[in-house]
Short mmCIF file of C-alpha atoms (C1' of nucleotides) in Angstrom, two decimals:
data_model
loop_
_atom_site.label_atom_id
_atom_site.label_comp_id
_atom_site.label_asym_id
_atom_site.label_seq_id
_atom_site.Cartn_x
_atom_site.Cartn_y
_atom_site.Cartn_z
CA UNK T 27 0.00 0.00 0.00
CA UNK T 28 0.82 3.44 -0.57
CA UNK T 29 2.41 5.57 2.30
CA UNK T 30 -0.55 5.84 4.90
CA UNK T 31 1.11 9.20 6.80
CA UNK T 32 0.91 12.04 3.95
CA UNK T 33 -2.66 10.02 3.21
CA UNK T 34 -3.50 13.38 3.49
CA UNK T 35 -2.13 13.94 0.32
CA UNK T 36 -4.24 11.30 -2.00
CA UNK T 37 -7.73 13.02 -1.51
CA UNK T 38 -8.25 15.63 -4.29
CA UNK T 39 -10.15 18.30 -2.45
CA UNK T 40 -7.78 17.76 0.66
CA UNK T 41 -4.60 18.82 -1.08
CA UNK T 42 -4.92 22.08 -1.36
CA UNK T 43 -4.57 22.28 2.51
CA UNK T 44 -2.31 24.29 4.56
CA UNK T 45 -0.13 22.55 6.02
CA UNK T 46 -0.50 23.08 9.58
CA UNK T 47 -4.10 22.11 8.66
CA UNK T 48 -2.97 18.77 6.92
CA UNK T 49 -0.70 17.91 9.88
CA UNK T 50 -3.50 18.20 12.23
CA UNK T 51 -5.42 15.88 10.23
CA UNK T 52 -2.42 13.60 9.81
CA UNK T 53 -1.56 13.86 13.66
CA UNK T 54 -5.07 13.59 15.15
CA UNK T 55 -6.11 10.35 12.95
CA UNK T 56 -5.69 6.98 12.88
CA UNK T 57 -5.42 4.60 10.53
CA UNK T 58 -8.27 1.98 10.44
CA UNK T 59 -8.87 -1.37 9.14
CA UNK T 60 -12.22 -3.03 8.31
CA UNK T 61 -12.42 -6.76 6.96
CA UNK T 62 -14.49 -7.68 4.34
CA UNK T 63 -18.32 -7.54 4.78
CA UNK T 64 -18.15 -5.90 7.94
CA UNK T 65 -21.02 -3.20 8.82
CA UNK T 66 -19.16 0.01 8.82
CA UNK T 67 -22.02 1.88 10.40
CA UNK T 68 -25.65 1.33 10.02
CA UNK T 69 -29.23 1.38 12.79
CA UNK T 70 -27.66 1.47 16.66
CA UNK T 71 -24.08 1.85 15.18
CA UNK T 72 -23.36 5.66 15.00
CA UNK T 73 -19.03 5.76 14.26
CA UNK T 74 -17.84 8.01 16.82
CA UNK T 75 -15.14 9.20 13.79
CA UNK T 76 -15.49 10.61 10.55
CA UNK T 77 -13.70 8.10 8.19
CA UNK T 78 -11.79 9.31 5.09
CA UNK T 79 -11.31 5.98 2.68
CA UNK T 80 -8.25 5.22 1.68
CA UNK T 81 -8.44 2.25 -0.22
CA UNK T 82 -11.95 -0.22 -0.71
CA UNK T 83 -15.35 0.66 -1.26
CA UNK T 84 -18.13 0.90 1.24
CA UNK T 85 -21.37 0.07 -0.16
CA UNK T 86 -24.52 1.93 1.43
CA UNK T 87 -27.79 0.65 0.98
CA UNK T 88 -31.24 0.76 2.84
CA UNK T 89 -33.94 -1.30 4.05
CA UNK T 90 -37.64 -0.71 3.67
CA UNK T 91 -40.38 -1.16 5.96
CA UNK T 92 -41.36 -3.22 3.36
CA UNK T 93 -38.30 -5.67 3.32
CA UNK T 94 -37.29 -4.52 0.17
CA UNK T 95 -33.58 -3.00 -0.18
CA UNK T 96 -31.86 -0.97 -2.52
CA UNK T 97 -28.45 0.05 -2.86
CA UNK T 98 -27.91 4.10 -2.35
CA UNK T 99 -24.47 4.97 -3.61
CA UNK T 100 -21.01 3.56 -2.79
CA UNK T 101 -17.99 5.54 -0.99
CA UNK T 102 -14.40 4.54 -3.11
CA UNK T 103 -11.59 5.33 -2.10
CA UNK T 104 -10.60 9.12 -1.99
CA UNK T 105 -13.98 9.71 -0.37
CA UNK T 106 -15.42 10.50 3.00
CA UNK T 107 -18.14 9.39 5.17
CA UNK T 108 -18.88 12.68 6.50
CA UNK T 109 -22.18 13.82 5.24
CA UNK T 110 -23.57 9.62 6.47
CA UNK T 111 -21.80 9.95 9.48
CA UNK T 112 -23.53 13.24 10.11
CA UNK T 113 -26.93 11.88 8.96
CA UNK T 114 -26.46 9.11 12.09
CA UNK T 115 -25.36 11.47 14.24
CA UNK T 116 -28.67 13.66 13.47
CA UNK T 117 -31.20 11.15 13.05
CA UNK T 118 -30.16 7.51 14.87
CA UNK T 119 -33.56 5.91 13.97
CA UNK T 120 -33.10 5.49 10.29
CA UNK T 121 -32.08 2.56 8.33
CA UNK T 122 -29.29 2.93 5.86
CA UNK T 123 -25.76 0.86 6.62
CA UNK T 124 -22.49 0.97 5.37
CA UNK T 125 -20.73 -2.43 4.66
CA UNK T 126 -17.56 -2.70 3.56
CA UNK T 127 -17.66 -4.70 0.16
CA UNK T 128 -13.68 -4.94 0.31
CA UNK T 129 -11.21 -4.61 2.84
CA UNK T 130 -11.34 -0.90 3.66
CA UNK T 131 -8.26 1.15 4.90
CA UNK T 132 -9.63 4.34 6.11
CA UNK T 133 -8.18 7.07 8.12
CA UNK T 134 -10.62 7.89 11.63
CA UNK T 135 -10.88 11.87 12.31
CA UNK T 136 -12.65 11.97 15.75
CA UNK T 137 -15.61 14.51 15.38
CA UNK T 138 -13.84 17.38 17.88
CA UNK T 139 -10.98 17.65 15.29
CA UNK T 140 -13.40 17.51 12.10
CA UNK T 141 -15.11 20.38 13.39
CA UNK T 142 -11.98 22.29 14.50
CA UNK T 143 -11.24 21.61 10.85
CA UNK T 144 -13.88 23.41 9.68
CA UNK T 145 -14.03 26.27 11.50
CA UNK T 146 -10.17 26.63 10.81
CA UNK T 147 -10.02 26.02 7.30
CA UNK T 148 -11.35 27.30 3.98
CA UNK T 149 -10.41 24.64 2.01
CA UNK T 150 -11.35 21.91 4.19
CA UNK T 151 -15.18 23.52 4.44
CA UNK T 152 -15.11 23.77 0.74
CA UNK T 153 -14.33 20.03 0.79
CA UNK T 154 -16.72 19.16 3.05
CA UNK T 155 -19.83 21.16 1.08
CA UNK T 156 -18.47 19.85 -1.97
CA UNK T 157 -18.96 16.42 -0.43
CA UNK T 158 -22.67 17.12 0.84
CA UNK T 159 -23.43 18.63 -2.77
CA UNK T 160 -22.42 15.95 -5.25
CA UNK T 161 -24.22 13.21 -2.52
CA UNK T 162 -27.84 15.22 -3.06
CA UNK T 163 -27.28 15.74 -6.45
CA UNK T 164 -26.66 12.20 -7.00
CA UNK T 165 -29.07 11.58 -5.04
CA UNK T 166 -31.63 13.69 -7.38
CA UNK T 167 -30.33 11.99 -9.89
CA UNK T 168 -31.20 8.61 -8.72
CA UNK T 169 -34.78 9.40 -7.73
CA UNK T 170 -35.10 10.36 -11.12
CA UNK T 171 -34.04 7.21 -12.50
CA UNK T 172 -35.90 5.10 -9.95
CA UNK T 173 -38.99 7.27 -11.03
CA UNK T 174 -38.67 7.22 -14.64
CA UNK T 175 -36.28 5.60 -16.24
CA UNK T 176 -37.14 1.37 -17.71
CA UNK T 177 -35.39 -0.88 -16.06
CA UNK T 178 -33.80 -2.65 -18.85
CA UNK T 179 -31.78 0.66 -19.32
CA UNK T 180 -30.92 0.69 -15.45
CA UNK T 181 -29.57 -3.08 -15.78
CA UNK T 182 -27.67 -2.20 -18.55
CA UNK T 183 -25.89 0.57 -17.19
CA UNK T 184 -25.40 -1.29 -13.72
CA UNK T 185 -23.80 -4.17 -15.84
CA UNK T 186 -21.49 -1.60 -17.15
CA UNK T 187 -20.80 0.08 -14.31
CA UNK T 188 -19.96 -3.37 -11.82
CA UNK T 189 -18.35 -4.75 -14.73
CA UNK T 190 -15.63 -1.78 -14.25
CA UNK T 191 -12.81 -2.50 -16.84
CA UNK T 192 -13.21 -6.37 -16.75
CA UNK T 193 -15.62 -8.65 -18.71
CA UNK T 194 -17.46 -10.19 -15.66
CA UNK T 195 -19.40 -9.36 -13.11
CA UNK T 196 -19.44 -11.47 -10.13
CA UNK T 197 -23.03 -11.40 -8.79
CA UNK T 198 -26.47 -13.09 -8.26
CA UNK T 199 -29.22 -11.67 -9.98
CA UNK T 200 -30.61 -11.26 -6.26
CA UNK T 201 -27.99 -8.89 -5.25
CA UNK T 202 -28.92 -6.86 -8.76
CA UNK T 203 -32.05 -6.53 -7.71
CA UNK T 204 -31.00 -4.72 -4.49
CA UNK T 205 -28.62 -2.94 -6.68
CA UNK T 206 -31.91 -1.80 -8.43
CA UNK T 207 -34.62 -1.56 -5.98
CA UNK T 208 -36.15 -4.18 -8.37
CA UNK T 209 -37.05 -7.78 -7.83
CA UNK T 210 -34.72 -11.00 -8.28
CA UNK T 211 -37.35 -12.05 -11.22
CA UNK T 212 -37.59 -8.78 -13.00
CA UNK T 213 -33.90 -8.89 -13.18
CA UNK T 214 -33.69 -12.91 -14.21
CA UNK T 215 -36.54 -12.13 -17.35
CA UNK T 216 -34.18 -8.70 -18.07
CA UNK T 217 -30.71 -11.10 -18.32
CA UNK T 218 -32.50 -13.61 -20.46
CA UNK T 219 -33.48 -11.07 -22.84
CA UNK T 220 -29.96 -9.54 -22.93
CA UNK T 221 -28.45 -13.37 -23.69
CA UNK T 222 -30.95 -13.69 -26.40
CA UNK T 223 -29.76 -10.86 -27.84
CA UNK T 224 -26.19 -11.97 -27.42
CA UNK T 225 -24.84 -9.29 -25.14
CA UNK T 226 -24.10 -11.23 -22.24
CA UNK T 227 -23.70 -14.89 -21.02
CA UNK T 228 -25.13 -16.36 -17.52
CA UNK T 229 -23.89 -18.51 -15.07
CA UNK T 230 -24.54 -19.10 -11.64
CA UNK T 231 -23.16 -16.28 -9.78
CA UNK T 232 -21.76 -14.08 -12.60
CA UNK T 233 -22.82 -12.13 -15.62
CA UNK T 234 -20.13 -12.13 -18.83
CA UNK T 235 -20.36 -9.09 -20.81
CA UNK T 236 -19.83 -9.98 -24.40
CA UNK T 237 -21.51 -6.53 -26.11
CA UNK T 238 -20.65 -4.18 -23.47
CA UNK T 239 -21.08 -1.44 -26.38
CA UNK T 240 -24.34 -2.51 -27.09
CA UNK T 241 -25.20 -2.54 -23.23
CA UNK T 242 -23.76 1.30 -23.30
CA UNK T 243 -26.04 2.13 -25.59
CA UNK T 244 -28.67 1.03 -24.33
CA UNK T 245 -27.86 2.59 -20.83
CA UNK T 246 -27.06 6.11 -22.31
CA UNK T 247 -30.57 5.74 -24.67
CA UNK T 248 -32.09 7.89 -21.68
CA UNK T 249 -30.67 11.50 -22.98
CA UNK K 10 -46.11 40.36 9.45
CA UNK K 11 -43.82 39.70 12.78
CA UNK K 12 -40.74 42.06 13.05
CA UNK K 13 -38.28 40.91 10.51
CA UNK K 14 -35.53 42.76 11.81
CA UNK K 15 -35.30 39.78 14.47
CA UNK K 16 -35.83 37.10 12.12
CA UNK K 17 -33.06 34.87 13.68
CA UNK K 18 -34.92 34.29 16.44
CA UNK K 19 -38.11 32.39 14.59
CA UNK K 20 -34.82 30.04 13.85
CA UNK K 21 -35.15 27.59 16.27
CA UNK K 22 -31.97 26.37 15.24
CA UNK K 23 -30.43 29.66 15.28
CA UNK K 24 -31.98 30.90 18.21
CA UNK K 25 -29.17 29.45 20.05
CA UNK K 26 -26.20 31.53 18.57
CA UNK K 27 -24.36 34.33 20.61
CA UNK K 28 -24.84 37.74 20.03
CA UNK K 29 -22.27 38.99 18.16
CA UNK K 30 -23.42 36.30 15.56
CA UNK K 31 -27.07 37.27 15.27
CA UNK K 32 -25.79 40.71 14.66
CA UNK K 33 -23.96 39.39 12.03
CA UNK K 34 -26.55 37.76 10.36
CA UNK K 35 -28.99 40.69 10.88
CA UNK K 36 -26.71 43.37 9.95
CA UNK K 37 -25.60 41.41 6.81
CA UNK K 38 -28.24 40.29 5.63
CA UNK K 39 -31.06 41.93 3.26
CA UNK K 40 -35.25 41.09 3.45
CA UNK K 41 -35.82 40.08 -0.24
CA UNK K 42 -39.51 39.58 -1.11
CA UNK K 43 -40.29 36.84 -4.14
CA UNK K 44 -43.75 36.97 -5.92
CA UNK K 45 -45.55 33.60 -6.10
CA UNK K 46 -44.65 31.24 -8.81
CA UNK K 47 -41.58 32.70 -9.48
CA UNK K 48 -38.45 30.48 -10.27
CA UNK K 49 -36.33 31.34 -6.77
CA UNK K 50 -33.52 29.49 -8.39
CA UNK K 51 -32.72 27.04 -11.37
CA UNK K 52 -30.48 25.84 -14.18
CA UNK K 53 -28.71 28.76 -15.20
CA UNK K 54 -30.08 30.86 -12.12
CA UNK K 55 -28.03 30.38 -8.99
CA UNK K 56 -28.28 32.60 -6.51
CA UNK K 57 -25.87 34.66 -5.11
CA UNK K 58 -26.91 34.67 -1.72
CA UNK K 59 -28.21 31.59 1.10
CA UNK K 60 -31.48 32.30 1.79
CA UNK K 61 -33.59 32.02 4.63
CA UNK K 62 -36.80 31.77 4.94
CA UNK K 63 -39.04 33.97 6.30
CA UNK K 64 -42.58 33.32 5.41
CA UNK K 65 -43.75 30.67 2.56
CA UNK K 66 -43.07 27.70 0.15
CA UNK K 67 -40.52 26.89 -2.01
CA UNK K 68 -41.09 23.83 -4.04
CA UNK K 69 -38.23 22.25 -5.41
CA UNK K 70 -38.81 20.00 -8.30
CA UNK K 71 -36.87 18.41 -11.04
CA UNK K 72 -37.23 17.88 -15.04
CA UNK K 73 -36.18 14.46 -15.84
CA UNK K 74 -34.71 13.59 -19.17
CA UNK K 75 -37.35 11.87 -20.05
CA UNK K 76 -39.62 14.82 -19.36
CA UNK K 77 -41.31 13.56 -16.83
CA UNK K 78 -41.45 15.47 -13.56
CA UNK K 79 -41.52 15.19 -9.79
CA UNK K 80 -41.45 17.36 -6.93
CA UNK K 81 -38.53 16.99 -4.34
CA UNK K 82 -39.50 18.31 -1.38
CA UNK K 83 -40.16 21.65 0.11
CA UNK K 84 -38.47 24.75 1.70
CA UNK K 85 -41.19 26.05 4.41
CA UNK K 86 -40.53 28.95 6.94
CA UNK K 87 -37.67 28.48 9.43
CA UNK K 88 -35.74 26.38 7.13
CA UNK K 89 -32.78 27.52 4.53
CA UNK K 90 -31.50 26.66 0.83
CA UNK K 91 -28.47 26.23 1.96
CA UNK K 92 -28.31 22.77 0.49
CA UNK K 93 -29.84 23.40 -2.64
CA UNK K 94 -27.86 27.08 -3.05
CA UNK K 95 -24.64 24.78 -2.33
CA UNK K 96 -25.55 22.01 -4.86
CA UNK K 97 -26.05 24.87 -7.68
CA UNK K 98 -22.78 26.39 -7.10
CA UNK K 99 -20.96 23.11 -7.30
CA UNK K 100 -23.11 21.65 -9.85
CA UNK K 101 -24.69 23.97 -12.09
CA UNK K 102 -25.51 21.49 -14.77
CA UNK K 103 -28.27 19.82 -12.68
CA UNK K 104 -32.02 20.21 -13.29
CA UNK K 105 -33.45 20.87 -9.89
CA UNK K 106 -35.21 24.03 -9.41
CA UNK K 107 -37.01 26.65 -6.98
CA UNK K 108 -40.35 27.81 -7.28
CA UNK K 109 -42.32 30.21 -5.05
CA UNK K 110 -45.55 28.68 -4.09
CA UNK K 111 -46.34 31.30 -2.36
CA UNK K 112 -45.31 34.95 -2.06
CA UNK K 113 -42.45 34.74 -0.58
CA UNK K 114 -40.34 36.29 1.92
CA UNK K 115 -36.49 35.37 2.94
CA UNK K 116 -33.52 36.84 4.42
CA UNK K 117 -30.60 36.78 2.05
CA UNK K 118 -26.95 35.77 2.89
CA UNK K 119 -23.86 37.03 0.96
CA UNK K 120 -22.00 33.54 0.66
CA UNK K 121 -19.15 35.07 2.20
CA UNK K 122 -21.00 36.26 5.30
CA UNK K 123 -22.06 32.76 5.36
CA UNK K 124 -18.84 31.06 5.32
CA UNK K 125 -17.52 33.54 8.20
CA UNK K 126 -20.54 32.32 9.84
CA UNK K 127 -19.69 28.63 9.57
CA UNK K 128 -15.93 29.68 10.36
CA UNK K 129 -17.05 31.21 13.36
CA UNK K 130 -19.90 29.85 15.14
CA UNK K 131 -20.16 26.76 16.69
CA UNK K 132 -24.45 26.63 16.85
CA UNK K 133 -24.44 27.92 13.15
CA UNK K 134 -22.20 25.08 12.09
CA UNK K 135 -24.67 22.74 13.38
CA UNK K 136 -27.53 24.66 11.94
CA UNK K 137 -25.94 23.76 8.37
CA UNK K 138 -25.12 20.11 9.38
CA UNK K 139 -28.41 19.36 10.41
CA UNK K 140 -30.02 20.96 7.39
CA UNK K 141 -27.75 18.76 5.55
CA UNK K 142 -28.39 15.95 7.42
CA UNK K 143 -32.16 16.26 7.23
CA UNK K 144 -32.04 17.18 4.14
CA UNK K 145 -30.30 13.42 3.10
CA UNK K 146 -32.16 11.33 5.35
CA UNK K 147 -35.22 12.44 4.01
CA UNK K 148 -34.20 11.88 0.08
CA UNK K 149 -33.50 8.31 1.37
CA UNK K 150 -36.55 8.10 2.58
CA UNK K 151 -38.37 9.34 -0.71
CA UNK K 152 -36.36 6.95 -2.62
CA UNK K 153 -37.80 4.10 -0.42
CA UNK K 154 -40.74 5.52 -0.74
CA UNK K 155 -40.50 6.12 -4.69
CA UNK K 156 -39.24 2.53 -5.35
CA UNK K 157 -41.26 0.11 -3.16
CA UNK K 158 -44.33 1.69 -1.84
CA UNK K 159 -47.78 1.24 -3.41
CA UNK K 160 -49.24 4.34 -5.64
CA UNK K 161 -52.33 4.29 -3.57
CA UNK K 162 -50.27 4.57 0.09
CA UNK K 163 -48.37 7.55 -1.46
CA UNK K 164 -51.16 9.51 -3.03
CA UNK K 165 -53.37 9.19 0.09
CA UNK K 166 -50.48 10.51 2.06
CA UNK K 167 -49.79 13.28 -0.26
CA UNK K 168 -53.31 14.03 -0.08
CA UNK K 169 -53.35 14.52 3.72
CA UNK K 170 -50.22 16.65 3.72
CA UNK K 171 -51.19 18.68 1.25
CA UNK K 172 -54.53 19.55 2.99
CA UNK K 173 -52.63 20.66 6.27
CA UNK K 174 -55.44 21.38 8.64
CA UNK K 175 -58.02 22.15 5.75
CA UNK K 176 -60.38 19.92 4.02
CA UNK K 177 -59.78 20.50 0.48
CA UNK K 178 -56.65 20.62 -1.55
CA UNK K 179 -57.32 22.74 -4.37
CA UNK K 180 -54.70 21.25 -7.33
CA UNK K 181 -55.50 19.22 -10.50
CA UNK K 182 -54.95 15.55 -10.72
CA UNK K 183 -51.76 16.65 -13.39
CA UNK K 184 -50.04 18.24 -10.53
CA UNK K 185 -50.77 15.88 -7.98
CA UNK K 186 -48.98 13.00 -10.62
CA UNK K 187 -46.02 15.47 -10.41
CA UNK K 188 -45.91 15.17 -6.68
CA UNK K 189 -45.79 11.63 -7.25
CA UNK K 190 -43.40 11.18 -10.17
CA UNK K 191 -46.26 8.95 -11.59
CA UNK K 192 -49.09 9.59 -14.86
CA UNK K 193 -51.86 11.77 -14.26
CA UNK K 194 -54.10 8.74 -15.63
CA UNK K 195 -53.05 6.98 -12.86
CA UNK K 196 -53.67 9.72 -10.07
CA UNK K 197 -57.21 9.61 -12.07
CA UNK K 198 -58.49 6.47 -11.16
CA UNK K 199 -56.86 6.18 -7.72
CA UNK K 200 -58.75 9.20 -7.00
CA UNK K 201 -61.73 7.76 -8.71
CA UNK K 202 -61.42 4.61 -6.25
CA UNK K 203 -61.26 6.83 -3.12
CA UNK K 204 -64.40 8.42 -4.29
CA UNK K 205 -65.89 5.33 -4.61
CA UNK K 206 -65.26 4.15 -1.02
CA UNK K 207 -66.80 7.59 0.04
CA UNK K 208 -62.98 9.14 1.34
CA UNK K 209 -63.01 12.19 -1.17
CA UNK K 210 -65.11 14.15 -3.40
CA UNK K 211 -63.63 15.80 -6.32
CA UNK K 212 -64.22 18.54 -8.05
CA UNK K 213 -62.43 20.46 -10.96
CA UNK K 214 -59.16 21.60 -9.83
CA UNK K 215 -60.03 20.36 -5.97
CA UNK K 216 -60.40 17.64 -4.15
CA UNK K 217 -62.19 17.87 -0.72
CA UNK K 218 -61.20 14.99 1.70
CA UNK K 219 -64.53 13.49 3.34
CA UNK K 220 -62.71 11.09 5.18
CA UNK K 221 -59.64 11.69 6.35
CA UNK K 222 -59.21 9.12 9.21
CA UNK K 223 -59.63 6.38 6.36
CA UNK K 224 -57.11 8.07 4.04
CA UNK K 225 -54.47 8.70 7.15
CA UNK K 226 -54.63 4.88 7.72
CA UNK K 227 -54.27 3.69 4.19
CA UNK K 228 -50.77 6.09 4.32
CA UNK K 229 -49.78 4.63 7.39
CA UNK K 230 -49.87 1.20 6.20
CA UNK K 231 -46.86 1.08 5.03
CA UNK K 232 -46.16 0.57 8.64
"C1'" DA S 5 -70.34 33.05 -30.29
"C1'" DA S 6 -66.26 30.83 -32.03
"C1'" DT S 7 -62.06 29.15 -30.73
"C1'" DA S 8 -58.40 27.33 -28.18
"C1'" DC S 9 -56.80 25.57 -23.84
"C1'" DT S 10 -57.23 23.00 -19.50
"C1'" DT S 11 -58.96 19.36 -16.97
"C1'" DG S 12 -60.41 14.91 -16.45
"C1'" DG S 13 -62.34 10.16 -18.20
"C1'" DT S 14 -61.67 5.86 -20.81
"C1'" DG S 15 -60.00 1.53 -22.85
"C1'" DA S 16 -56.34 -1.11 -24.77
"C1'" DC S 17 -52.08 -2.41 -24.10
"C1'" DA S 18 -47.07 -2.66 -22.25
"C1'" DA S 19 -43.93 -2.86 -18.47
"C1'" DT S 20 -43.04 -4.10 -13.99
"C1'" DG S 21 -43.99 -6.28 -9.47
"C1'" DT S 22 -45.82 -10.26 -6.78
"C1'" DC S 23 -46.59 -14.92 -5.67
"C1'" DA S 24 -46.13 -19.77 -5.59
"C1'" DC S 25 -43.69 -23.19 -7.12
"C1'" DT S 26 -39.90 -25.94 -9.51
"C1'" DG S 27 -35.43 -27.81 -10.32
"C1'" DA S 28 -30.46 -27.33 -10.74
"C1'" DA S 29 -26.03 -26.23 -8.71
"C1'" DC S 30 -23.30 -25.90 -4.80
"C1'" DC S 31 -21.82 -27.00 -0.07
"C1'" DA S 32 -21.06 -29.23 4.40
"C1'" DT S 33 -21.10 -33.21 6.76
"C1'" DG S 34 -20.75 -37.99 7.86
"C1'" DC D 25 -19.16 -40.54 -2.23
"C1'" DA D 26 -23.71 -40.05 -0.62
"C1'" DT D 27 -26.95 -37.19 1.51
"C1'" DG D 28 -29.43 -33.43 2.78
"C1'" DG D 29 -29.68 -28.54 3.13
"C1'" DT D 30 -28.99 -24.16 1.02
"C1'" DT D 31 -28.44 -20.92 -2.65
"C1'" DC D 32 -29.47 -19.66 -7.17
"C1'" DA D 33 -32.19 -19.27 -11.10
"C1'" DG D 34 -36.49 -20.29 -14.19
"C1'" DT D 35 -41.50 -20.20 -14.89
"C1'" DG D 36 -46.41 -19.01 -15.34
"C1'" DA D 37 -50.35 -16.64 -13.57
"C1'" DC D 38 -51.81 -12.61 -12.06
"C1'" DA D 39 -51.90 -7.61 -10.05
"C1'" DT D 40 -50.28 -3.07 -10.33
"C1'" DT D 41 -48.59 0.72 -12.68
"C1'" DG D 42 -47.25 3.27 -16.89
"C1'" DT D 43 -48.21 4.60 -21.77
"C1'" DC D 44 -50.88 5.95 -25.58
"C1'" DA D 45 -54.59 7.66 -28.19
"C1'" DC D 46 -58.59 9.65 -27.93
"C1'" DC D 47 -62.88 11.98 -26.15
"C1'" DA D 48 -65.85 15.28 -23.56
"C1'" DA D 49 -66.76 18.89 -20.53
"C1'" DG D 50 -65.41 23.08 -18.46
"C1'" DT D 51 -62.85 27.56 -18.89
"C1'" DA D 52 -60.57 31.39 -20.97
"C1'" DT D 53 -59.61 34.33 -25.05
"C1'" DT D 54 -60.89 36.99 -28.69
#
DNA sequence: AATACTTGGTGACAATGTCACTGAACCATG
DNA sequence: CATGGTTCAGTGACATTGTCACCAAGTATT
């Protein structure tokens, strides 16, 4: 792994730091590990830190009254907790969770020096709103595509988007579903139809993209 | 109208903030009046100030793509756009937008008297977070909501907020699908079947609730 | 009064969600 | 390896919701 002190150093917004500001963060954090499928945060587990990822993703995701999940967003590496975090800290009774869906480095800023940090620094509060902004933006985004857009175009561009730069993606058509807010046999009737057309090939546990420019179309058919 | 020269202090969130603050915020700040259904803010209209509000609605709503549309939430008295003003000056290329649903009247914040104001007060720092924070937790909520729960829960909900302490809610079944994200045919004959079992009575451009008890318990049984 | 616009109603159909059930693939254990 | 349990995926019937094309009544404009 990269050199966890100047970690400081890897987060885009976070660079442009002074550095008495970035050696407070360095000093005053630790460096955290989380294994694999772990529950980062989530109902009656408020983090008493604000975590800055370093490496892994955490996946966030909710549960209805109704039973149903769906997947929110992810935090990747590079990215901070803060604006969840806060959310828990606000409002303890709702029902979103972090899990880590790799092992996740992250550095742990206890919630006295994040708030030091902000009163202190201009570029760390521009970080910090610039955080809160793109989440409720993406967030606007998503209720608009949960709202309106077909779900064969939402598969599609989840496909492309899990896939990342490989050819597979390694998943049930259960945990797309939760990816979707959709259920396992919506997603099952969508995959056939995608294999008849030759795009991908099924098996159990994984999806092979064969026509991932085909599936791009088809995702970016919403403009 | 109450004495807007004190306006922090119908803040309960500000109420708390020393003195020297409150002047700041009264002293900086300018009483901006905003004619109903006017556009407050928008693509290619961001605001130069934070506003708070004084008296009113602003509903914020978004254009989908697809051309489909669906209402957000709401800005009511006591709360701010501090969220939304953020998310348009980091994002301008987003659809969102502000409209007046009433007349309109807010206290306007230079953004740099606002970021002093963050810098330098404790209490106003959490005033922001928490608007943030509620702000979030409630989007996850509407996506829950938007993704798993039944058209008939959500419109019989919507119909029971919208009437406040009144009996009627004076809107036309095209607006009410906009609330929804969902077809105005569809708003049609769920309205048509709440007639039927005696809960409303509908006339053009209103709808007068007859019932409310029954239409309070079909929203809550979601539960 | 003639015209255009808004509001709401209707039926056919498509897309998606729900339910109950089936069988195949995988896994842990003796 | 055999067995039984679990996970994963397929299927058909049906319900709900969304889409489309069209109509009719009310309202506003001229």
């Amino acid at each position: 792994m990269t050199d966890d002190a100047n970690w400081v150093e890897r987060f885009p917004g976070l660079s442009r730091l002074d550095l008495p500001t970035k050696q407070l963060l360095t000093t005053r954090s630790t460096i955290v590990s989380v294994a694999k499928n772990t529950m980062v945060f989530g109902p009656g587990n408020s983090p008493e830190n604000m975590l800055f990822l370093l490496d892994g993703t955490v996946r966030v995701q909710q549960v209805s009254e109704t039973g149903h999940q769906i997947v929110l967003y992810r935090i990747e590496a590079g990215q901070s907790c803060v604006l969840t975090t806060a959310c828990l800290l606000a409002y303890d009774d709702y029902s979103a969770e972090g899990i880590a869906e790799t092992v996740v480095k992250a550095a742990a800023v206890p919630r006295g020096v994040f708030d030091d940090l902000v009163a202190g620094s201009k570029p760390f509060r521009d970080f910090v709103f610039a955080a809160f902004s793109k989440r409720i933006t993406d967030l606007f985004l998503m209720i608009d595509e949960v709202a309106f857009q077909r779900i064969d175009v939402r598969l599609a561009d989840k496909l492309v988007k899990l896939s990342g730069g490989s050819d597979t993606v390694s998943t049930t058509h259960q945990k797309l579903s939760v990816e979707l807010g959709t259920a396992r046999e919506v997603v099952s009737r969508q995959l056939q139809e995608f294999q008849r057309r030759g795009w991908i090939e099924q098996a159990r546990g994984s999806v092979t993209l064969k026509d991932k420019r085909q599936l791009q179309t088809l995702a970016d058919h919403s403009a």
